[in-house]
mmCIF file of C-alpha atoms in Angstrom:
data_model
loop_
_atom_site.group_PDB
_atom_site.id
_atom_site.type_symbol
_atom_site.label_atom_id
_atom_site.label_comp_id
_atom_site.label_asym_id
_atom_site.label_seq_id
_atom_site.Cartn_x
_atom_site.Cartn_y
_atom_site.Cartn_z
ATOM 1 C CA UNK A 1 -27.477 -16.821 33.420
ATOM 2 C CA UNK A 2 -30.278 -18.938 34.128
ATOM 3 C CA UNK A 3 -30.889 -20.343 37.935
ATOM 4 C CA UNK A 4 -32.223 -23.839 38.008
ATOM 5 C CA UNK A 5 -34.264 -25.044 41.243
ATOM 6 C CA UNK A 6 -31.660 -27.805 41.739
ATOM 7 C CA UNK A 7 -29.032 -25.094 41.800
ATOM 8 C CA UNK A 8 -30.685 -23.730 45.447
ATOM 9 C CA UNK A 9 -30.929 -27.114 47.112
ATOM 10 C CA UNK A 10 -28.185 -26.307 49.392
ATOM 11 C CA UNK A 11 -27.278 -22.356 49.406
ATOM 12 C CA UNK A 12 -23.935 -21.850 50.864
ATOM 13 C CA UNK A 13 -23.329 -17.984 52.348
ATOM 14 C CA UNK A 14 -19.856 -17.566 53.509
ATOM 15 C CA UNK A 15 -18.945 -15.775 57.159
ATOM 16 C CA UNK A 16 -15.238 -15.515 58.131
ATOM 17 C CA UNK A 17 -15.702 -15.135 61.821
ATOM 18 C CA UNK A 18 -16.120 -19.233 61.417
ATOM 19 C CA UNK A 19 -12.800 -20.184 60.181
ATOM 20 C CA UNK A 20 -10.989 -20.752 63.104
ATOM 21 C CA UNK A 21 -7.902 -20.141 61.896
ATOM 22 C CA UNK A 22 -8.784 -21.707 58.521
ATOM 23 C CA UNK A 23 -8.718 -20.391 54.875
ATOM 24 C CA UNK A 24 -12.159 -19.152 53.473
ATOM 25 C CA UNK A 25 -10.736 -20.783 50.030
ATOM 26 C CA UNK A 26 -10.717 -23.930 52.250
ATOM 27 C CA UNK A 27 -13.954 -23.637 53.772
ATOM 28 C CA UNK A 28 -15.343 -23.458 50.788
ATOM 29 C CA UNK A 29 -13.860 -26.119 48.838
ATOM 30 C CA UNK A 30 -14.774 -28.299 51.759
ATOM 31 C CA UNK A 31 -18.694 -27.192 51.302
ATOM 32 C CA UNK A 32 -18.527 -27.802 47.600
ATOM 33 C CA UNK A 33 -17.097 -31.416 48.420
ATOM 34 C CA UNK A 34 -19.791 -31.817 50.722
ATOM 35 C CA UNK A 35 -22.663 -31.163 48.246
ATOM 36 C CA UNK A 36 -23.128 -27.284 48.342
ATOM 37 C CA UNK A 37 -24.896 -25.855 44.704
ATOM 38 C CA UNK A 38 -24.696 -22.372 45.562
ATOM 39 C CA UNK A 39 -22.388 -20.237 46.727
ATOM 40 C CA UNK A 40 -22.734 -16.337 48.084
ATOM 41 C CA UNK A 41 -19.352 -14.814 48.796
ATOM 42 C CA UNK A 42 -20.396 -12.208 51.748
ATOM 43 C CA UNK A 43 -17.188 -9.994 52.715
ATOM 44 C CA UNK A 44 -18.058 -6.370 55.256
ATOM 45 C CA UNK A 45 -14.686 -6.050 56.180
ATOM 46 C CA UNK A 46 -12.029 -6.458 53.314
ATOM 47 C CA UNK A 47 -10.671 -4.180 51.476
ATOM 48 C CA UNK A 48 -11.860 -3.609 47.456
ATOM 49 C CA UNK A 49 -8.184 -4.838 46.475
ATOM 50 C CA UNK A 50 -8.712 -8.254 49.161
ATOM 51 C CA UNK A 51 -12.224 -8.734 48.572
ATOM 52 C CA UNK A 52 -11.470 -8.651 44.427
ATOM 53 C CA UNK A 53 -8.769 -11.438 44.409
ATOM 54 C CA UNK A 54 -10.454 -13.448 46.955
ATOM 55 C CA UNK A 55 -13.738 -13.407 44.725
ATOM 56 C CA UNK A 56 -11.446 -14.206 41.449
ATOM 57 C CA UNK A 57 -9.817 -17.382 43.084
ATOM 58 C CA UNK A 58 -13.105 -18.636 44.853
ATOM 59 C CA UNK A 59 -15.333 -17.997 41.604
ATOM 60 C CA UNK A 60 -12.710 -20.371 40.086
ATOM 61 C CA UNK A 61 -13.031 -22.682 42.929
ATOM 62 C CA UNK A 62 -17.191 -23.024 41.963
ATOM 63 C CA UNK A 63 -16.884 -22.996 38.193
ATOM 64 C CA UNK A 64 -14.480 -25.933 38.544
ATOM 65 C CA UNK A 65 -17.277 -27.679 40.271
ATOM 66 C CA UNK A 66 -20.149 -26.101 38.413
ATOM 67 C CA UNK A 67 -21.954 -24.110 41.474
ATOM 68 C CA UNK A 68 -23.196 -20.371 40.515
ATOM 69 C CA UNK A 69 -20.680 -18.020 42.174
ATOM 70 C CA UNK A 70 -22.766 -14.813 43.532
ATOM 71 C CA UNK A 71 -21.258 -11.581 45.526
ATOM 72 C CA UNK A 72 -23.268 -10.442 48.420
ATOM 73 C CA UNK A 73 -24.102 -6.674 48.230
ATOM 74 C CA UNK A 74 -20.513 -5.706 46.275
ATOM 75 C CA UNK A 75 -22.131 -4.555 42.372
ATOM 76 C CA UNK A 76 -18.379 -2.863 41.338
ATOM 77 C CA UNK A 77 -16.558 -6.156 42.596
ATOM 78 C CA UNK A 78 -19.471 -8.618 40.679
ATOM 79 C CA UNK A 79 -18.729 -6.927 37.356
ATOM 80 C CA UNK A 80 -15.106 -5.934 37.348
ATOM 81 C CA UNK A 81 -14.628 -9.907 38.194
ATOM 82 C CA UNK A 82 -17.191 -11.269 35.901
ATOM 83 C CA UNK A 83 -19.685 -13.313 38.578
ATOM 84 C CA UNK A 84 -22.718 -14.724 38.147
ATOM 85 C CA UNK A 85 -24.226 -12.141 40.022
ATOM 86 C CA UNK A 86 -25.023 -10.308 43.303
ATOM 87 C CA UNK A 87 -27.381 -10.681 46.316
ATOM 88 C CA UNK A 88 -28.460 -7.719 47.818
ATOM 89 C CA UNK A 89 -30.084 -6.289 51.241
ATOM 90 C CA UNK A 90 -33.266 -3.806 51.574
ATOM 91 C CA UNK A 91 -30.948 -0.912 51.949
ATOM 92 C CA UNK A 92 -28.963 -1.841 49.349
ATOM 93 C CA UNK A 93 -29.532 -0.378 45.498
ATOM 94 C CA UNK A 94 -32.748 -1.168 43.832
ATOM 95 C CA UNK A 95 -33.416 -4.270 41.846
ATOM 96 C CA UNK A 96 -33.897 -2.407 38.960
ATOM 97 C CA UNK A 97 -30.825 -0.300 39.228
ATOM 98 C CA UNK A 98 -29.153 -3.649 39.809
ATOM 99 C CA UNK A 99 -30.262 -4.987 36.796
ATOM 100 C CA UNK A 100 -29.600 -1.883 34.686
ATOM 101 C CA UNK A 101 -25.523 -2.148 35.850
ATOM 102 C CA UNK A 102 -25.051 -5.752 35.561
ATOM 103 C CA UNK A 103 -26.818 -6.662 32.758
ATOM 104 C CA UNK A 104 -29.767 -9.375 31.741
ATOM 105 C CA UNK A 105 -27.938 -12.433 32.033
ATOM 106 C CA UNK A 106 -26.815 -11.993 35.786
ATOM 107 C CA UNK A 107 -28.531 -13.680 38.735
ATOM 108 C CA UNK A 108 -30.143 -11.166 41.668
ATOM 109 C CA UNK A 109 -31.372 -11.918 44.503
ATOM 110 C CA UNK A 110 -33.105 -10.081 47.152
ATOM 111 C CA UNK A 111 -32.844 -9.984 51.495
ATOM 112 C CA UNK A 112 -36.715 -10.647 52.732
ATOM 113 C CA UNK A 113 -37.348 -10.195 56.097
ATOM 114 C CA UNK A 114 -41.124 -10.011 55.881
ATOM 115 C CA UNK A 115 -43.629 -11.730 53.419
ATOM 116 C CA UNK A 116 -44.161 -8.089 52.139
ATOM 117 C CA UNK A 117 -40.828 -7.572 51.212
ATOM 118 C CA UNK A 118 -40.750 -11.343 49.556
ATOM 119 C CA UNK A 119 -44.115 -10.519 47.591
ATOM 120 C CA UNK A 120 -42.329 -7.126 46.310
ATOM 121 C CA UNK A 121 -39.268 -9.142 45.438
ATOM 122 C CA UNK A 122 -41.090 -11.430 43.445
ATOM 123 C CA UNK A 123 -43.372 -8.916 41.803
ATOM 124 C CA UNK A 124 -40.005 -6.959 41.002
ATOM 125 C CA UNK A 125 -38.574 -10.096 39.370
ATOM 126 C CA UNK A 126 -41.633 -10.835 37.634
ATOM 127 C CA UNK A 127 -41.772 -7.138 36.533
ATOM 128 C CA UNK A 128 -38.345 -7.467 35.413
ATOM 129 C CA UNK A 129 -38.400 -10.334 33.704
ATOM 130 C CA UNK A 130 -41.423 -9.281 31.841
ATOM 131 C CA UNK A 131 -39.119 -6.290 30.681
ATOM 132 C CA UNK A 132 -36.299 -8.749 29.560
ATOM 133 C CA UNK A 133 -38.730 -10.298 27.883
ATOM 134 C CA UNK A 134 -39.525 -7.801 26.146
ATOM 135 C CA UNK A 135 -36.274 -6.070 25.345
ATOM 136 C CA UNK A 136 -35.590 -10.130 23.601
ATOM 137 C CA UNK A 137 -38.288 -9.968 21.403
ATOM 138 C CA UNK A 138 -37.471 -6.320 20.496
ATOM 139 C CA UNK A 139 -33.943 -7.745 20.241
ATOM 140 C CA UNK A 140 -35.518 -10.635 17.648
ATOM 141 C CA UNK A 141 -37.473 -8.406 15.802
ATOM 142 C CA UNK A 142 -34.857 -6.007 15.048
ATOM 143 C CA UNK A 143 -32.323 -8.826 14.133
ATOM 144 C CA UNK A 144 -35.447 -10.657 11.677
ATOM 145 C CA UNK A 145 -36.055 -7.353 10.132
ATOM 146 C CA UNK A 146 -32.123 -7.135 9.929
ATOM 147 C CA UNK A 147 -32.481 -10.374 8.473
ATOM 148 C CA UNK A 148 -35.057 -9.971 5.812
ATOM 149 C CA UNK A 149 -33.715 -6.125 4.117
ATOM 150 C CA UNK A 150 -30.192 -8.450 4.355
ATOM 151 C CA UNK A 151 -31.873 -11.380 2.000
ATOM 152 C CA UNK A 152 -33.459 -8.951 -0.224
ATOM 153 C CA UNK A 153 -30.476 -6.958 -0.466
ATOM 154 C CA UNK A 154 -28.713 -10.037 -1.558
ATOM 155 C CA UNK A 155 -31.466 -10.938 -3.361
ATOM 156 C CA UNK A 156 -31.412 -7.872 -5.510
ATOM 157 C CA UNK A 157 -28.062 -7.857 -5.854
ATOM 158 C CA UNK A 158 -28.402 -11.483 -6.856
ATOM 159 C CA UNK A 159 -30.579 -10.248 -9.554
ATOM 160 C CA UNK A 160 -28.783 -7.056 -10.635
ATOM 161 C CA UNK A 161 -25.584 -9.778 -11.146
ATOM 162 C CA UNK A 162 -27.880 -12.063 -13.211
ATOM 163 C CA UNK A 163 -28.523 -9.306 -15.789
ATOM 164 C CA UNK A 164 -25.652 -7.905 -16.121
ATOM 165 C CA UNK A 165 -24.415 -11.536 -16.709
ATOM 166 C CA UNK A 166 -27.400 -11.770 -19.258
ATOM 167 C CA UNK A 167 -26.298 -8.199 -20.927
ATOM 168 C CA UNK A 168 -22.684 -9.395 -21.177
ATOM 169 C CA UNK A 169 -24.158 -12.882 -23.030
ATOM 170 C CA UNK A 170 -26.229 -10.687 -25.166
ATOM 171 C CA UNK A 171 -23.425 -8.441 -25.797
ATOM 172 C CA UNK A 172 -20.966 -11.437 -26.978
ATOM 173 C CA UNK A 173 -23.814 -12.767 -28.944
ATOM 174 C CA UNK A 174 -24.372 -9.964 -31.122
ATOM 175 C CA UNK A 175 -20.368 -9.966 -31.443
ATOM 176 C CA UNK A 176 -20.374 -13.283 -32.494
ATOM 177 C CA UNK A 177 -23.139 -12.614 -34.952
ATOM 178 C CA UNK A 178 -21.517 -9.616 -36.403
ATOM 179 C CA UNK A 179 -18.077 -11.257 -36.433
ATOM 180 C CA UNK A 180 -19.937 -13.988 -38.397
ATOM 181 C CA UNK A 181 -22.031 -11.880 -40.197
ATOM 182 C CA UNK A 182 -18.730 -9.900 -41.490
ATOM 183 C CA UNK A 183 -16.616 -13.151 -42.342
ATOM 184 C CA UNK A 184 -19.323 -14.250 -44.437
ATOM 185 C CA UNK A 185 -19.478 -10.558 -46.230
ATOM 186 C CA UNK A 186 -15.473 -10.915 -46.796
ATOM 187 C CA UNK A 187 -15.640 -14.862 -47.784
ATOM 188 C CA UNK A 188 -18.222 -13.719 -50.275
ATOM 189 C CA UNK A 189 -16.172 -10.936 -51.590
ATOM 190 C CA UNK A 190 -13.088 -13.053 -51.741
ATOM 191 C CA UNK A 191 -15.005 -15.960 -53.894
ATOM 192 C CA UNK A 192 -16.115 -13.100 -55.932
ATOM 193 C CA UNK A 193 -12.610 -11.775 -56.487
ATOM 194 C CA UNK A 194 -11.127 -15.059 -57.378
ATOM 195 C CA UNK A 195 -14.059 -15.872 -59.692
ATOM 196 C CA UNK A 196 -13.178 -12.528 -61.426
ATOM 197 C CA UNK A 197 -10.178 -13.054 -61.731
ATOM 198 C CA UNK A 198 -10.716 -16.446 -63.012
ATOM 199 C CA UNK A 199 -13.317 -14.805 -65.452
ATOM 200 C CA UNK A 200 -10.305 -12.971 -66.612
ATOM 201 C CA UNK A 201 -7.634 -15.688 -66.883
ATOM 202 C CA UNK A 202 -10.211 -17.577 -68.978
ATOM 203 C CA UNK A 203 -10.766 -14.328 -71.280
ATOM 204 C CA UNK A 204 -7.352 -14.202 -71.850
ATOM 205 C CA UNK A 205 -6.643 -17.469 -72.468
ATOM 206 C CA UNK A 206 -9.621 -17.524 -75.153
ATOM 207 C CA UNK A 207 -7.778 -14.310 -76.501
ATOM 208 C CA UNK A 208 -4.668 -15.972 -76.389
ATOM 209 C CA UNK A 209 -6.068 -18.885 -78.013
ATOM 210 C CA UNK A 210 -7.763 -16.883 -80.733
ATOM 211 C CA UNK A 211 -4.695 -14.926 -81.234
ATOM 212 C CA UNK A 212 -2.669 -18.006 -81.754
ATOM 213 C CA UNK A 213 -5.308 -19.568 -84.311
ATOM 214 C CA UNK A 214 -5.276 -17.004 -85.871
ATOM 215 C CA UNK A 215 -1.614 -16.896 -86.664
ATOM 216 C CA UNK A 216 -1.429 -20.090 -87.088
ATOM 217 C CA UNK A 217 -4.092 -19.728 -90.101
ATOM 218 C CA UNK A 218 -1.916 -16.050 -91.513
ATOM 219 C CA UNK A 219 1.255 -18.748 -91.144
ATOM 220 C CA UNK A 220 -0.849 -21.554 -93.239
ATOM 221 C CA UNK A 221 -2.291 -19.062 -95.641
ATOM 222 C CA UNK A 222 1.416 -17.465 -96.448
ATOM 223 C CA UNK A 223 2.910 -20.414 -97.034
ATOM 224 C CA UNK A 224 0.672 -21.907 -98.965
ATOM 225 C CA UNK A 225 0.728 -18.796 -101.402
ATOM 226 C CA UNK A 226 4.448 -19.586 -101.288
ATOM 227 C CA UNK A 227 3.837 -23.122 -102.642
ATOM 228 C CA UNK A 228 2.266 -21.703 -105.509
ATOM 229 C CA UNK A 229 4.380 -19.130 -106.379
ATOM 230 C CA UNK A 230 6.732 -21.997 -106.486
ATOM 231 C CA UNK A 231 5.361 -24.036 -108.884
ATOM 232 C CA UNK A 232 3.896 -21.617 -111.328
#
């Protein structure tokens, strides 16, 4: 989570020896009415079990109006409730231990009593941002190279589809070609058949034909002898 400037115009830490016989939940609601943009949940004395569900119903309070919801010094309550993130003293854990447990998206922020401790603060932030920085465009490069061996991958598998898709086409051509090679072959083979056989039909008919002429002339030929026979 990024912190914008306008988010620390008014930075609201809570302290329950003010209530006077007041909820906290109520305090604070009344703050974010009255123009708070920050609030820092700051509990020495509560239980873990107390300080958990009072965090849970207060961060709820803050998102409802938008404010960043931060717990002072208590790392295992910020991340087993989800907050934006922690605040924490000199004594307290390192930043960069801090930063290693919650994560690079939560807010930390640091106690300063001298303008030492602020300058180490702010070169720790700066350090640590550098690293984030870093770790990102690790994080991008990775996820580009990702990218890239994915779009040749699909790229050559792209291609790899496209010939066997060109192999199948040439493979159905050549069928077709054969299949119209071979009912050529067997429509030339059948004309050649039936002009055999008509070839043959017409040999016997001319046989036939012959045949009959020529008993047709043996018919004329006897009888003729048996006109003459006849009239001698």
């Amino acid at each position: 989570m990024k912190c914008d400037k306008k988010d620390l115009l008014l930075y609201a830490v809570t302290d329950r020896s003010w209530l006077n016989g007041k909820t906290l939940y109520g305090q604070v609601e009344q703050a974010l009415k009255g123009g708070v943009s920050f609030v820092q949940l700051r509990e020495k004395n509560l239980n873990t079990e107390a300080f958990l569900q009072e965090a849970i119903q207060i961060q709820s309070l803050c998102r409802t109006y938008g404010v960043p919801f931060v717990i002072n010094d208590n790392i295992d309550i910020a991340l087993a409730m989800n907050a934006d993130g922690v605040h924490v003293g000199q004594k307290d854990m390192e930043v960069s231990k801090v930063r290693a447990k919650l994560g690079p998206d939560k807010l930390i922020g640091v106690s300063a009593q001298t303008v030492e401790q602020a300058v180490k603060a702010e070169k720790e932030a700066d350090r640590l941002e550098k690293e984030e920085r870093k770790a990102e465009e690790k994080v991008a490069e990775a996820e580009k190279k990702a990218a890239e061996k994915a779009e040749k991958e699909i790229a050559r598998a792209e291609k790899k589809e496209r010939k066997a898709e060109e192999k199948a086409a040439e493979a159905e051509k050549k069928t077709a070609e054969k299949a119209e090679k071979e009912t050529v072959r067997a429509e030339k083979k059948e004309r050649k058949a039936e002009e055999k056989v008509a070839e043959a039909e017409k040999k016997a008919a001319e046989k036939a034909e012959k045949k009959e002429h020529k008993a047709e002339e043996k018919a004329t030929k006897k009888q003729k002898s048996t006109e003459e026979e006849d009239n001698g």
